[in-house]
CSV table of C-alpha atoms in Angstrom, one decimal:
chain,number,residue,atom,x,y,z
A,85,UNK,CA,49.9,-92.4,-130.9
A,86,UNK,CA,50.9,-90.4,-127.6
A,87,UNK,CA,53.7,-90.8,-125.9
A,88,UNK,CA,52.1,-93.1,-123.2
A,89,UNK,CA,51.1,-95.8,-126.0
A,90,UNK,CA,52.8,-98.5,-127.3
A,91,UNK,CA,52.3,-100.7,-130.3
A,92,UNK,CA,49.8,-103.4,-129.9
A,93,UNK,CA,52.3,-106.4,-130.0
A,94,UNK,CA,52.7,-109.6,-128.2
A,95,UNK,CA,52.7,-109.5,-124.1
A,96,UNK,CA,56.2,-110.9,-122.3
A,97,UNK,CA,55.2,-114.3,-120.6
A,98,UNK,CA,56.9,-114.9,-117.3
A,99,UNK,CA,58.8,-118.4,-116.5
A,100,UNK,CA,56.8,-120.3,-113.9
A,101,UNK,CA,58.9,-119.6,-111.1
A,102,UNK,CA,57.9,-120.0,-107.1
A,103,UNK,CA,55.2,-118.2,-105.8
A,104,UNK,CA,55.7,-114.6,-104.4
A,105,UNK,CA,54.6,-113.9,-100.9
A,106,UNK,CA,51.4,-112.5,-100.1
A,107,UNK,CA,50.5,-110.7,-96.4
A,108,UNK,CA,47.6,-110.9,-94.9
A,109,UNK,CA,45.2,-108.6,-96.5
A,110,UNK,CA,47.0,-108.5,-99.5
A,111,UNK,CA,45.5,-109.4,-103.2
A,112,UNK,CA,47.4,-110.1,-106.1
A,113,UNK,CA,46.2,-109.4,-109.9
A,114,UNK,CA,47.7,-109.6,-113.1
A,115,UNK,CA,47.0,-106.4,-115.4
A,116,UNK,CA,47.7,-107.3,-119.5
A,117,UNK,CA,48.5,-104.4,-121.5
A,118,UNK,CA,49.7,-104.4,-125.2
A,119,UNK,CA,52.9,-105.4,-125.3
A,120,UNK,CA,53.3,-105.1,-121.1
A,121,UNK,CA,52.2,-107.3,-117.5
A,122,UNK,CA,51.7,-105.7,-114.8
A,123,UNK,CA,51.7,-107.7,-111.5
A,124,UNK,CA,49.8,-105.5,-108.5
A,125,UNK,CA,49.4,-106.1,-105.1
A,126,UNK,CA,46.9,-104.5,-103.4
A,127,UNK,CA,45.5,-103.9,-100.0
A,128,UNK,CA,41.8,-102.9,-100.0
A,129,UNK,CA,40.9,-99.2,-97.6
A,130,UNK,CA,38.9,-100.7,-94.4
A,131,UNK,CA,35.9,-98.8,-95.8
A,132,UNK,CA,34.4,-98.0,-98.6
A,133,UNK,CA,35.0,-94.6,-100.6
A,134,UNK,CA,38.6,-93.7,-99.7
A,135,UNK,CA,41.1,-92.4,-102.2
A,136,UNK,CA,43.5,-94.3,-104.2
A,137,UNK,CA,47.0,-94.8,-103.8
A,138,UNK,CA,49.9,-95.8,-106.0
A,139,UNK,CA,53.4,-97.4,-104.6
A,140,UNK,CA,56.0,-97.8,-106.7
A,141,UNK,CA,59.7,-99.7,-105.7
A,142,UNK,CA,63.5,-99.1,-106.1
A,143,UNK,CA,66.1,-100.7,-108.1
A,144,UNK,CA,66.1,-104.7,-107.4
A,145,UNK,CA,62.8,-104.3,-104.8
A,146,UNK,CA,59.2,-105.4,-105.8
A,147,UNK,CA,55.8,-104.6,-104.6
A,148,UNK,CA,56.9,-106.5,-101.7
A,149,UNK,CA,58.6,-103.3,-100.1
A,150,UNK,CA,55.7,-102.0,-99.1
A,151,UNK,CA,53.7,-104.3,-97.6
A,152,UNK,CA,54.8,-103.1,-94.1
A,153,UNK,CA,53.3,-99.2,-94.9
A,154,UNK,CA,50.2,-100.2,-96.6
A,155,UNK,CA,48.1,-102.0,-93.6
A,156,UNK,CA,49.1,-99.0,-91.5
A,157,UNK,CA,47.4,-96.3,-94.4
A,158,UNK,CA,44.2,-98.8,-95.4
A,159,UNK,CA,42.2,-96.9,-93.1
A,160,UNK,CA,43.3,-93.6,-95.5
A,161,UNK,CA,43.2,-95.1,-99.0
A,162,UNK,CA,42.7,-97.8,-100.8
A,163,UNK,CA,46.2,-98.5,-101.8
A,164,UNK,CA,48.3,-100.9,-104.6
A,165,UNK,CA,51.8,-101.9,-105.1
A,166,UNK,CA,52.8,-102.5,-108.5
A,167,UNK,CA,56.0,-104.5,-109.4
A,168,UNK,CA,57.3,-102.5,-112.6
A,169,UNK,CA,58.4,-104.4,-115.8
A,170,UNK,CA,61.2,-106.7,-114.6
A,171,UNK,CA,60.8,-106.9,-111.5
A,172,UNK,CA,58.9,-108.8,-108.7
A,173,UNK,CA,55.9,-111.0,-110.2
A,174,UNK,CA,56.3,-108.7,-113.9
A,175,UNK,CA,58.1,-110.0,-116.7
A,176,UNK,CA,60.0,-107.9,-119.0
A,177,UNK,CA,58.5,-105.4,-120.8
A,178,UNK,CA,58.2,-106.4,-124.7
A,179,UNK,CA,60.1,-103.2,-125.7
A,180,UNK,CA,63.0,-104.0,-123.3
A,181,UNK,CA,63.0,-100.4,-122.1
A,182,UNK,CA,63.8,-99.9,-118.6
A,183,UNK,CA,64.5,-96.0,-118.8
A,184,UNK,CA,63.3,-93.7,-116.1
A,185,UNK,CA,60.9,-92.8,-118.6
A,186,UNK,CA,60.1,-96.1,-120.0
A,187,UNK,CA,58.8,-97.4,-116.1
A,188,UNK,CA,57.2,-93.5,-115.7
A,189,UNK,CA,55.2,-94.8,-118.9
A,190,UNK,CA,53.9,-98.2,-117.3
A,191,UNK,CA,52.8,-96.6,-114.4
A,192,UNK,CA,51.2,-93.8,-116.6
A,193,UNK,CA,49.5,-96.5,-118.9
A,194,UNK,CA,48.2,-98.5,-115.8
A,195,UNK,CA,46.8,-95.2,-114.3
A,196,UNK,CA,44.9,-94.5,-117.8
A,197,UNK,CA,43.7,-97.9,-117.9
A,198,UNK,CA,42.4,-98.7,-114.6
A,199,UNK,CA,40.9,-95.2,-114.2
A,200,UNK,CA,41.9,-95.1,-110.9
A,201,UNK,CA,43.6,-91.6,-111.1
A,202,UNK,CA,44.7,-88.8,-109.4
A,203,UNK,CA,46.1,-91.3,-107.1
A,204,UNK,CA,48.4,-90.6,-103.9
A,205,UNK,CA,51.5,-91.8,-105.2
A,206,UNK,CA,54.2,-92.8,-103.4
A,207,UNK,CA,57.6,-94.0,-104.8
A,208,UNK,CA,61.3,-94.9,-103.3
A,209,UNK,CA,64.6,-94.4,-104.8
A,210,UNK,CA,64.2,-95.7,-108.7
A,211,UNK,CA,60.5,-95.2,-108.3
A,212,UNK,CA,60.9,-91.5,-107.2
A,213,UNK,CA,62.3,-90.7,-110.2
A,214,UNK,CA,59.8,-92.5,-111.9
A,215,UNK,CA,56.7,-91.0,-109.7
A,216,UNK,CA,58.9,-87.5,-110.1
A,217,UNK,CA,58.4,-88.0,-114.1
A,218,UNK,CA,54.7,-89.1,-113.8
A,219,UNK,CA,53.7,-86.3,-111.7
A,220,UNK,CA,55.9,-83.8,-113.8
A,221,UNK,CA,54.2,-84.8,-117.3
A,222,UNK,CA,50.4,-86.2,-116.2
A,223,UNK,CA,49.8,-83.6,-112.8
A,224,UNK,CA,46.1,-84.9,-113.4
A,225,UNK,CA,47.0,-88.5,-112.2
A,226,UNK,CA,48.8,-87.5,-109.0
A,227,UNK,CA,46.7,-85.9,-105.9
A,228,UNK,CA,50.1,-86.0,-103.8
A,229,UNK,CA,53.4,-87.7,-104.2
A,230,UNK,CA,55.7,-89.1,-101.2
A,231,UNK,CA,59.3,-89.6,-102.5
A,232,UNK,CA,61.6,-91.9,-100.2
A,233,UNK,CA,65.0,-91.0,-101.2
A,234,UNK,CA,64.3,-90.3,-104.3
A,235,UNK,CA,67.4,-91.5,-106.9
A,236,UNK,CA,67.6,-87.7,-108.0
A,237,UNK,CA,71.2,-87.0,-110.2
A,238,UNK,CA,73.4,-85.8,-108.3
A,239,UNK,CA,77.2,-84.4,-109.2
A,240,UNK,CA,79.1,-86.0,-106.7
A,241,UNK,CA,77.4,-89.7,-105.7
A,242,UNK,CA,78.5,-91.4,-102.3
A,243,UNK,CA,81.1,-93.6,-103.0
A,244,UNK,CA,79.0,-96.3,-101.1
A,245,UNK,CA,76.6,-95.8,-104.4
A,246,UNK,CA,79.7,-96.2,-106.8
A,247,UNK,CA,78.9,-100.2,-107.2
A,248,UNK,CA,75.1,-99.5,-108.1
A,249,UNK,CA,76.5,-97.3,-111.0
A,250,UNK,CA,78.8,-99.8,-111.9
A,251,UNK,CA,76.4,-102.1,-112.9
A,252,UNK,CA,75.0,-100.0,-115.2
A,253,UNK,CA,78.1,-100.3,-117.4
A,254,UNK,CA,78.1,-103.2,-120.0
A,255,UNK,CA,79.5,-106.6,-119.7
A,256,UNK,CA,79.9,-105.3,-115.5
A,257,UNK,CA,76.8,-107.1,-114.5
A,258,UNK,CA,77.8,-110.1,-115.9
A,259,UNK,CA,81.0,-110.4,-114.9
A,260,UNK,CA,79.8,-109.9,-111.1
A,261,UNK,CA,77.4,-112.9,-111.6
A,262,UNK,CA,80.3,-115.2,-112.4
A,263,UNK,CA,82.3,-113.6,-109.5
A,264,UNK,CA,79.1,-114.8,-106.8
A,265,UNK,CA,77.7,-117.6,-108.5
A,266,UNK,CA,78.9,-119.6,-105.6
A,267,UNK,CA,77.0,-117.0,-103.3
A,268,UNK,CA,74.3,-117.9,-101.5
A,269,UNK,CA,70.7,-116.4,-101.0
A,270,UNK,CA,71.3,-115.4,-97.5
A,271,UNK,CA,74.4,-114.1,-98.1
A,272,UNK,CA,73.3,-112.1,-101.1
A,273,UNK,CA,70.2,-110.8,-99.2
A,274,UNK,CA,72.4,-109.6,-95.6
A,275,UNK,CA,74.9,-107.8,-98.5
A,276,UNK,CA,71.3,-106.1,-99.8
A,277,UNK,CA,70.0,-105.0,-96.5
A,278,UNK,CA,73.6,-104.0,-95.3
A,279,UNK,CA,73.3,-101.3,-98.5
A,280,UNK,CA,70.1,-100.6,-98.1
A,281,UNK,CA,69.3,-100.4,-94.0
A,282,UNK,CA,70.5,-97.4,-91.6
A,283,UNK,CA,70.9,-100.3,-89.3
A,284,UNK,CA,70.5,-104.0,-90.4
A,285,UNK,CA,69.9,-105.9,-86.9
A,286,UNK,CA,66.4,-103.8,-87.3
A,287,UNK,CA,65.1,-106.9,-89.5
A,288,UNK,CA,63.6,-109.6,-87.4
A,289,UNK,CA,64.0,-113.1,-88.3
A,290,UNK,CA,61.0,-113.6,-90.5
A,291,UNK,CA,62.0,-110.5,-92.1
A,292,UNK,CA,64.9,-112.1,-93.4
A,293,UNK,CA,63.5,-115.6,-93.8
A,294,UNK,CA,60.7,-113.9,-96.5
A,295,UNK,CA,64.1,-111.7,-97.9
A,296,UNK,CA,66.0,-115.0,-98.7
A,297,UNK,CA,63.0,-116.8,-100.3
A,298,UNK,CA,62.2,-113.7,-102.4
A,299,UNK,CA,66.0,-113.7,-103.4
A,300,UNK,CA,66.1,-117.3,-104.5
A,301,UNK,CA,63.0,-116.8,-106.4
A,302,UNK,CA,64.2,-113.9,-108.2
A,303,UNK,CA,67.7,-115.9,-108.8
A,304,UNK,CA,65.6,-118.2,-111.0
A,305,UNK,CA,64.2,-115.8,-113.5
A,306,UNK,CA,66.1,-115.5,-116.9
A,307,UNK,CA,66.2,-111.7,-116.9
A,308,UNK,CA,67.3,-110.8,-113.6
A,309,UNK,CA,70.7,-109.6,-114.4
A,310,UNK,CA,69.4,-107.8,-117.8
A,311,UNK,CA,66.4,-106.0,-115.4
A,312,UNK,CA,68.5,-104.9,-113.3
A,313,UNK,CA,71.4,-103.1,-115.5
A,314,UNK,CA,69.3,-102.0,-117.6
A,315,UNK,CA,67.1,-100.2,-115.0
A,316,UNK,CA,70.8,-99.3,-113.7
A,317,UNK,CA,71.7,-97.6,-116.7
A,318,UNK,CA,68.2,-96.1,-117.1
A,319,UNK,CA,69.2,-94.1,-113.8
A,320,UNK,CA,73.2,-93.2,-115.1
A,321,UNK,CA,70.8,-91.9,-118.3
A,322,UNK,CA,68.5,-90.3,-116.8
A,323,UNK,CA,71.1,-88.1,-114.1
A,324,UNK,CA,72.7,-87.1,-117.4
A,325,UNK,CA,69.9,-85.4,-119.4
A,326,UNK,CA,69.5,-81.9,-119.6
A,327,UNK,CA,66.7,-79.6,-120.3
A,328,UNK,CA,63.3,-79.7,-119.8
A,329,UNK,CA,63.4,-83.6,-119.7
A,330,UNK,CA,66.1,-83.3,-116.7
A,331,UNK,CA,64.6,-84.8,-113.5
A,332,UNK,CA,65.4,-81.5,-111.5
A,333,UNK,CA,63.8,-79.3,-114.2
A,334,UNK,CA,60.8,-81.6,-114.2
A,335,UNK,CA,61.0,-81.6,-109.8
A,336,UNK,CA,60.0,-78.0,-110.2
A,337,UNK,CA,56.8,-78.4,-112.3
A,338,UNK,CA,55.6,-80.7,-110.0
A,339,UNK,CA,52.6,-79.2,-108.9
A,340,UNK,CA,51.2,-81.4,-106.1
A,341,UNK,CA,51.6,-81.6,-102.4
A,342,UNK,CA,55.0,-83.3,-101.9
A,343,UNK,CA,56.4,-85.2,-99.2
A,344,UNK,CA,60.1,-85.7,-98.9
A,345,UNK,CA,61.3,-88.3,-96.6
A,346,UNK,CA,65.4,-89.0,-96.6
A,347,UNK,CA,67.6,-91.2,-94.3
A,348,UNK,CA,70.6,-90.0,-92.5
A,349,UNK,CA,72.6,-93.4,-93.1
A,350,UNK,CA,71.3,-93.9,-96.4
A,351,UNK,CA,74.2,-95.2,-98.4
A,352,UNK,CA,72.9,-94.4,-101.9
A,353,UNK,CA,71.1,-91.3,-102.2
A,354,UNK,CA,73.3,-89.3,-100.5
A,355,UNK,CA,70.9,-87.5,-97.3
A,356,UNK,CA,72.7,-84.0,-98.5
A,357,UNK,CA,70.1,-83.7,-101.2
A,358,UNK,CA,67.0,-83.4,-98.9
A,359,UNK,CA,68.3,-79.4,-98.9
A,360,UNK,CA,67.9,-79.2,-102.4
A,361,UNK,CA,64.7,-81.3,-103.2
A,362,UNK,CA,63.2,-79.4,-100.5
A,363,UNK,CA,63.9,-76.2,-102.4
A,364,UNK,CA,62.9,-77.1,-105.6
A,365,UNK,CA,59.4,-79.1,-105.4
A,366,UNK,CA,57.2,-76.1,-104.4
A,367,UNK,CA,55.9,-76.0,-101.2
A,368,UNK,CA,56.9,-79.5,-100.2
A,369,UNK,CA,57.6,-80.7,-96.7
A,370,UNK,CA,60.8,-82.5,-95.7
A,371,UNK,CA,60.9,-85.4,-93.2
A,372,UNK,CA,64.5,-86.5,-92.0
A,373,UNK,CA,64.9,-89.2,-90.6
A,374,UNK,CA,68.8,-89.8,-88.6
A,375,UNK,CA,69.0,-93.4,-88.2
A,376,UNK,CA,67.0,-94.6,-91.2
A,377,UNK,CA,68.9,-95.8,-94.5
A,378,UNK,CA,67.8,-96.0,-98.0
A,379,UNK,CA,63.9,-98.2,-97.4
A,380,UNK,CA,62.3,-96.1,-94.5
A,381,UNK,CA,59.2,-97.1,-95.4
A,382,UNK,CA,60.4,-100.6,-94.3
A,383,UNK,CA,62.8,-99.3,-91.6
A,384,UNK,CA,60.7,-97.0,-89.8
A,385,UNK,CA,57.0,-97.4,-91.5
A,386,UNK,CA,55.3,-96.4,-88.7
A,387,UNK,CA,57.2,-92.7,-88.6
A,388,UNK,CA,56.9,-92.7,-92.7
A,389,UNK,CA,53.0,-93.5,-92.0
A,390,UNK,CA,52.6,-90.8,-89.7
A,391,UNK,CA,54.1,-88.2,-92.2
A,392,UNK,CA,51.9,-89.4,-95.2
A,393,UNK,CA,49.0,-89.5,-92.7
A,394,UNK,CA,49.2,-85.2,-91.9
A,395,UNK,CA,49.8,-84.7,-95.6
A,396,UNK,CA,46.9,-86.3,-96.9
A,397,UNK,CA,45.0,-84.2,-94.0
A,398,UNK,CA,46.1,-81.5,-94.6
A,399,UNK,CA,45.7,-81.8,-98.3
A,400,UNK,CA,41.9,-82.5,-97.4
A,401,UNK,CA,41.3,-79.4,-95.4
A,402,UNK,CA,42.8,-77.1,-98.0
């Protein structure tokens, strides 16, 4: 069995839950694997033939995050949005692994299987890693990667990123549910998007109105909580491994063309490590962005758009 396989045992079942949103021009699908669901959102190129590109979300986001970037690249590729095990529309994986390495696998097995491979993939924050450690240990599924603040260990976090790690430590989670049980959607969503935006007031009112409802529908599922620390800890994890499995050590085998895009205000990967990611994925090219936080892709897509636009032309001329 390789190390992308898993054993051939029943797949997770989601609880029937509201329905996520779907943009204009979006599809959804359902992919069944043994012993994992996939739920992908995609938005067909606007003509026939293009290349085929891979999004992958952060920590608590969904496929949902990029449905701002993808109608502004259709005429490029022909993109999808995957929710990884846990998260958005996908249930649990039936190994309960949410390790860097554990979503890198899903997104490996759902390259393999839908043959759609190399792919331009694209991931932010918790999916950088993971498209870091797909790229690192399958270079023949990834034609170029785009890393939007990539979650990347670093020795001294902000200490606006302290209460992400925190929920990665046992029984924390938990206890943080009973403290905001009394919260509401809207006030758990404006807490989110103060984290996550350079600058809030950026989200128009139907932004927020689509945030909320995709809060309370993900304040329904069983496994929320569990997803999320355990995808938390799957981060803490992988920061602390060493060697040749170390996300830095694998940053530099990354042989494709590599975007880097990083916020000035971004309140969780710290925008000091652009220097360094820079330096060590060879030959990559660095976009900074001042005023953008931790989701440029939803804060400034047009910019990130732009940026994945020259790359992908450039790649095509060389």
């Amino acid at each position: 069995m390789s190390s992308t396989e898993l054993p051939g045992i029943a797949t997770s079942v989601a609880p029937k839950v509201s329905a996520v949103r779907i943009a204009e021009g979006e599809t959804l699908r359902t992919v069944s694997l043994p012993g994992l669901t996939l739920n992908v959102r995609s938005r067909a190129g606007t003509r026939t033939g293009l290349e085929p590109a891979l999004f992958v979300h952060g920590l608590g986001g969904s496929s949902q995050n990029w449905s701002a970037l993808m109608p502004l690249v259709d005429d490029l590729v022909d993109g999808e949005a995957l929710d990884l095990p846990g998260f958005g529309d996908s249930p649990p994986p039936d190994t309960g692994d949410y390790s860097v390495t554990g979503h890198a696998r899903a997104v490996i097995r759902h390259l393999d299987a839908s043959g759609r491979g190399p792919v331009h993939l694209v991931g932010n924050s918790l999916g950088g890693a993971v498209s870091t450690r797909v790229a690192a240990v399958r270079p023949d599924l990834v034609r170029t990667l785009t890393l939007i603040s990539p979650a990347l260990p670093e020795l001294r976090a902000q200490r606006t990123a302290w209460p992400t790690a925190l929920v990665a430590v046992p029984g924390v989670a938990g206890m943080f549910a009973k403290m905001t049980k009394d919260w509401t959607a809207e006030q758990r969503t404006r807490g989110v998007m103060a984290l996550c935006y350079g600058d809030p007031a950026r989200v128009s009112d139907e932004g927020l109105r689509n945030a909320v409802d995709e809060m309370e529908r993900r304040l329904q599922l069983p496994y929320f909580w569990d997803a999320m620390t355990r995808s938390a800890r799957g981060i803490v994890d992988a920061y602390t491994l060493g060697g040749q499995h170390g996300l830095w050590r694998q940053a530099e085998r990354v042989l494709a063309p590599t975007l880097l895009v990083y916020g000035g205000r971004d309140q969780l990967v710290s925008y000091r490590m652009a220097s360094r990611a820079a330096k060590t994925f060879r030959g990559s090219r660095l976009l900074s962005l001042p005023d953008a936080g931790h989701v440029a892709m939803m804060e400034y897509p047009e910019t990130v758009a732009t940026a994945f636009r020259e790359l992908l032309n450039d790649c095509s001329r060389s």
